[in-house]
Coordinates of C-alpha atoms in Angstrom, one line a residue:
X255 CA -193.0 73.2 -237.4
X256 CA -192.3 76.9 -237.0
X257 CA -188.7 77.7 -236.0
X258 CA -188.3 79.4 -232.7
X259 CA -187.1 82.7 -234.2
X260 CA -190.4 82.9 -236.1
X261 CA -192.6 82.2 -233.0
X262 CA -195.0 85.0 -232.4
X263 CA -195.9 86.2 -228.9
X264 CA -199.5 87.5 -228.9
X265 CA -199.2 89.8 -225.9
X266 CA -198.0 92.4 -225.4
X267 CA -199.0 93.4 -228.9
X268 CA -196.3 94.9 -231.1
X269 CA -196.3 98.0 -233.2
X270 CA -195.8 97.7 -237.0
X271 CA -192.0 97.6 -236.7
X272 CA -191.9 94.7 -234.3
X273 CA -194.5 92.8 -236.2
X274 CA -192.8 93.7 -239.5
X275 CA -189.5 92.2 -238.4
X276 CA -191.2 89.0 -237.3
X277 CA -193.2 88.8 -240.6
X278 CA -190.1 89.3 -242.6
X279 CA -188.5 86.3 -240.9
X280 CA -191.7 84.3 -241.5
X281 CA -191.8 85.2 -245.2
X282 CA -188.2 84.1 -245.6
X283 CA -189.0 80.8 -243.9
X284 CA -192.2 80.3 -246.0
X285 CA -190.6 81.0 -249.4
X286 CA -187.6 78.8 -248.5
X287 CA -189.8 76.0 -247.2
X288 CA -192.0 76.0 -250.3
X289 CA -189.2 76.7 -252.7
X290 CA -190.8 79.8 -254.2
X291 CA -189.3 83.2 -254.8
X292 CA -192.3 85.3 -254.0
X293 CA -195.7 85.1 -252.3
X294 CA -198.8 87.2 -252.3
X295 CA -199.7 88.7 -248.9
X296 CA -203.3 89.0 -247.8
X297 CA -203.5 91.1 -244.7
X298 CA -206.4 92.2 -242.5
X299 CA -206.6 95.4 -240.4
X300 CA -203.2 96.3 -238.9
X301 CA -201.7 93.3 -240.6
X302 CA -201.6 95.4 -243.8
X303 CA -199.4 98.0 -242.1
X304 CA -197.2 95.2 -240.5
X305 CA -196.8 93.8 -244.0
X306 CA -195.7 97.1 -245.4
X307 CA -193.2 97.5 -242.6
X308 CA -191.8 94.1 -243.3
X309 CA -191.4 95.0 -247.0
X310 CA -190.0 98.5 -246.6
X311 CA -187.9 98.2 -243.4
X312 CA -187.0 94.6 -242.8
X313 CA -186.0 93.3 -246.3
X314 CA -189.1 91.3 -247.3
X315 CA -189.6 93.2 -250.6
X316 CA -187.8 90.6 -252.8
X317 CA -190.1 87.9 -251.4
X318 CA -193.4 89.7 -252.0
X319 CA -195.2 90.0 -255.4
X320 CA -198.4 91.7 -254.2
X321 CA -200.1 92.9 -251.1
X322 CA -203.9 92.8 -250.6
X323 CA -205.1 94.7 -247.6
X324 CA -208.6 94.2 -246.1
X325 CA -209.9 97.0 -243.8
X326 CA -206.4 98.2 -243.1
X327 CA -206.3 101.7 -241.5
X328 CA -203.5 103.0 -243.7
X329 CA -204.4 106.6 -242.6
X330 CA -204.8 105.6 -239.0
X331 CA -207.7 104.3 -236.9
X332 CA -209.8 106.9 -235.3
X333 CA -211.2 104.2 -233.0
X334 CA -207.7 103.6 -231.6
X335 CA -207.4 107.3 -230.9
X336 CA -210.7 107.3 -229.1
X337 CA -209.7 104.2 -227.1
X338 CA -206.4 105.6 -226.1
X339 CA -207.8 108.9 -224.9
X340 CA -210.8 107.7 -223.0
X341 CA -210.9 107.8 -219.2
X342 CA -212.0 104.1 -219.3
X343 CA -209.4 101.5 -218.4
X344 CA -209.0 100.2 -222.0
X345 CA -206.0 98.2 -223.2
X346 CA -204.1 100.8 -225.2
X347 CA -201.1 98.6 -226.1
X348 CA -198.3 99.2 -228.6
X349 CA -200.3 97.9 -231.4
X350 CA -203.2 100.2 -230.8
X351 CA -200.9 103.2 -230.1
X352 CA -199.2 102.5 -233.5
X353 CA -202.3 102.9 -235.6
X354 CA -203.5 106.2 -234.0
X355 CA -203.9 108.8 -236.8
X356 CA -200.9 110.9 -235.8
X357 CA -198.6 107.9 -235.6
X358 CA -199.8 106.7 -239.0
X359 CA -199.3 110.1 -240.5
X360 CA -195.6 109.8 -239.5
X361 CA -195.4 106.2 -240.8
X362 CA -197.0 107.3 -244.1
X363 CA -194.5 110.2 -244.4
X364 CA -191.6 107.8 -243.8
X365 CA -192.9 104.9 -245.9
X366 CA -194.8 106.1 -248.9
X367 CA -191.8 107.6 -250.7
X368 CA -189.7 104.5 -250.3
X369 CA -188.7 102.9 -253.6
X370 CA -187.9 99.4 -252.3
X371 CA -191.5 98.3 -252.9
X372 CA -192.1 99.9 -256.3
X373 CA -192.3 96.5 -258.0
X374 CA -194.9 95.3 -255.5
X375 CA -198.6 95.7 -256.5
X376 CA -200.8 97.0 -253.7
X377 CA -204.6 96.4 -253.5
X378 CA -207.1 97.4 -250.8
X379 CA -210.6 96.6 -249.8
X380 CA -213.0 98.1 -247.2
X381 CA -216.3 97.4 -245.5
X382 CA -219.0 99.9 -244.7
X383 CA -221.5 98.1 -242.6
X384 CA -221.2 98.5 -238.8
X385 CA -224.8 98.0 -237.7
X386 CA -224.4 94.2 -237.1
X387 CA -227.0 93.2 -234.4
X388 CA -225.5 91.8 -231.2
X389 CA -221.9 93.0 -231.8
X390 CA -219.7 95.7 -230.4
X391 CA -219.7 97.2 -234.0
X392 CA -223.1 98.7 -233.3
X393 CA -221.6 100.9 -230.6
X394 CA -218.2 101.6 -232.2
X395 CA -219.6 102.0 -235.7
X396 CA -222.1 104.6 -234.5
X397 CA -219.3 106.5 -232.7
X398 CA -217.2 106.5 -235.9
X399 CA -220.2 107.5 -238.1
X400 CA -221.1 110.4 -235.9
X401 CA -217.6 111.6 -235.1
X402 CA -216.5 114.9 -236.9
X403 CA -213.5 113.0 -238.4
X404 CA -215.4 109.8 -239.0
X405 CA -217.9 108.7 -241.6
X406 CA -218.7 105.4 -243.3
X407 CA -217.0 102.6 -241.5
X408 CA -217.0 98.8 -240.7
X409 CA -217.3 99.2 -237.0
X410 CA -213.6 99.6 -236.4
X411 CA -212.0 101.4 -239.4
X412 CA -213.4 104.2 -241.5
X413 CA -213.6 103.7 -245.2
X414 CA -211.5 106.9 -245.8
X415 CA -208.7 105.6 -243.6
X416 CA -208.3 102.5 -245.8
X417 CA -207.1 104.6 -248.8
X418 CA -203.6 104.2 -249.9
X419 CA -202.6 106.4 -252.8
X420 CA -200.7 103.7 -254.8
X421 CA -203.2 100.9 -254.1
X422 CA -205.9 99.8 -256.4
X423 CA -209.2 99.6 -254.6
X424 CA -210.6 96.1 -255.1
X425 CA -213.9 96.5 -253.3
X426 CA -216.1 98.5 -250.9
X427 CA -218.8 96.1 -249.6
X428 CA -221.4 96.2 -246.8
X429 CA -219.2 94.2 -244.5
X430 CA -218.2 94.7 -240.9
X431 CA -214.6 94.6 -239.7
X432 CA -214.8 90.9 -238.8

């Protein structure tokens, strides 16, 4: 059973600092429960940013050995920027706002020089196939592919935005964001 302080409320969605705090608490619970000192974190999409916030800002560093990010928009999600500036009534919540490129530039400037996570190995992986029949990725992927700041993408995140200077790239595969 998950203790109440670790319960996650799905909506409204949190930014990386809110989720990072919760994840740090969860990592403490997990390592204590299983009697281990460290775990490997595998995170998808914004979860990779949330994991780094937990490590750098909420004290989770001693409990993490490595972080593997899958389709994480480390440099920001152009699609979030497009969704948050459109005249359409889209749900541009805290989570989506937090991964807009300008916000991620600020997060990277504050986070990348931190030394608290120097002993943690970072790895990343990305997908580059958005043309999945019958999915929203056909529309969003084409938008990202044709955008002046876009390019190869998985239907939600551009390949270029998954780059993290100190992460080893594990793969680039013809996969969509899902």
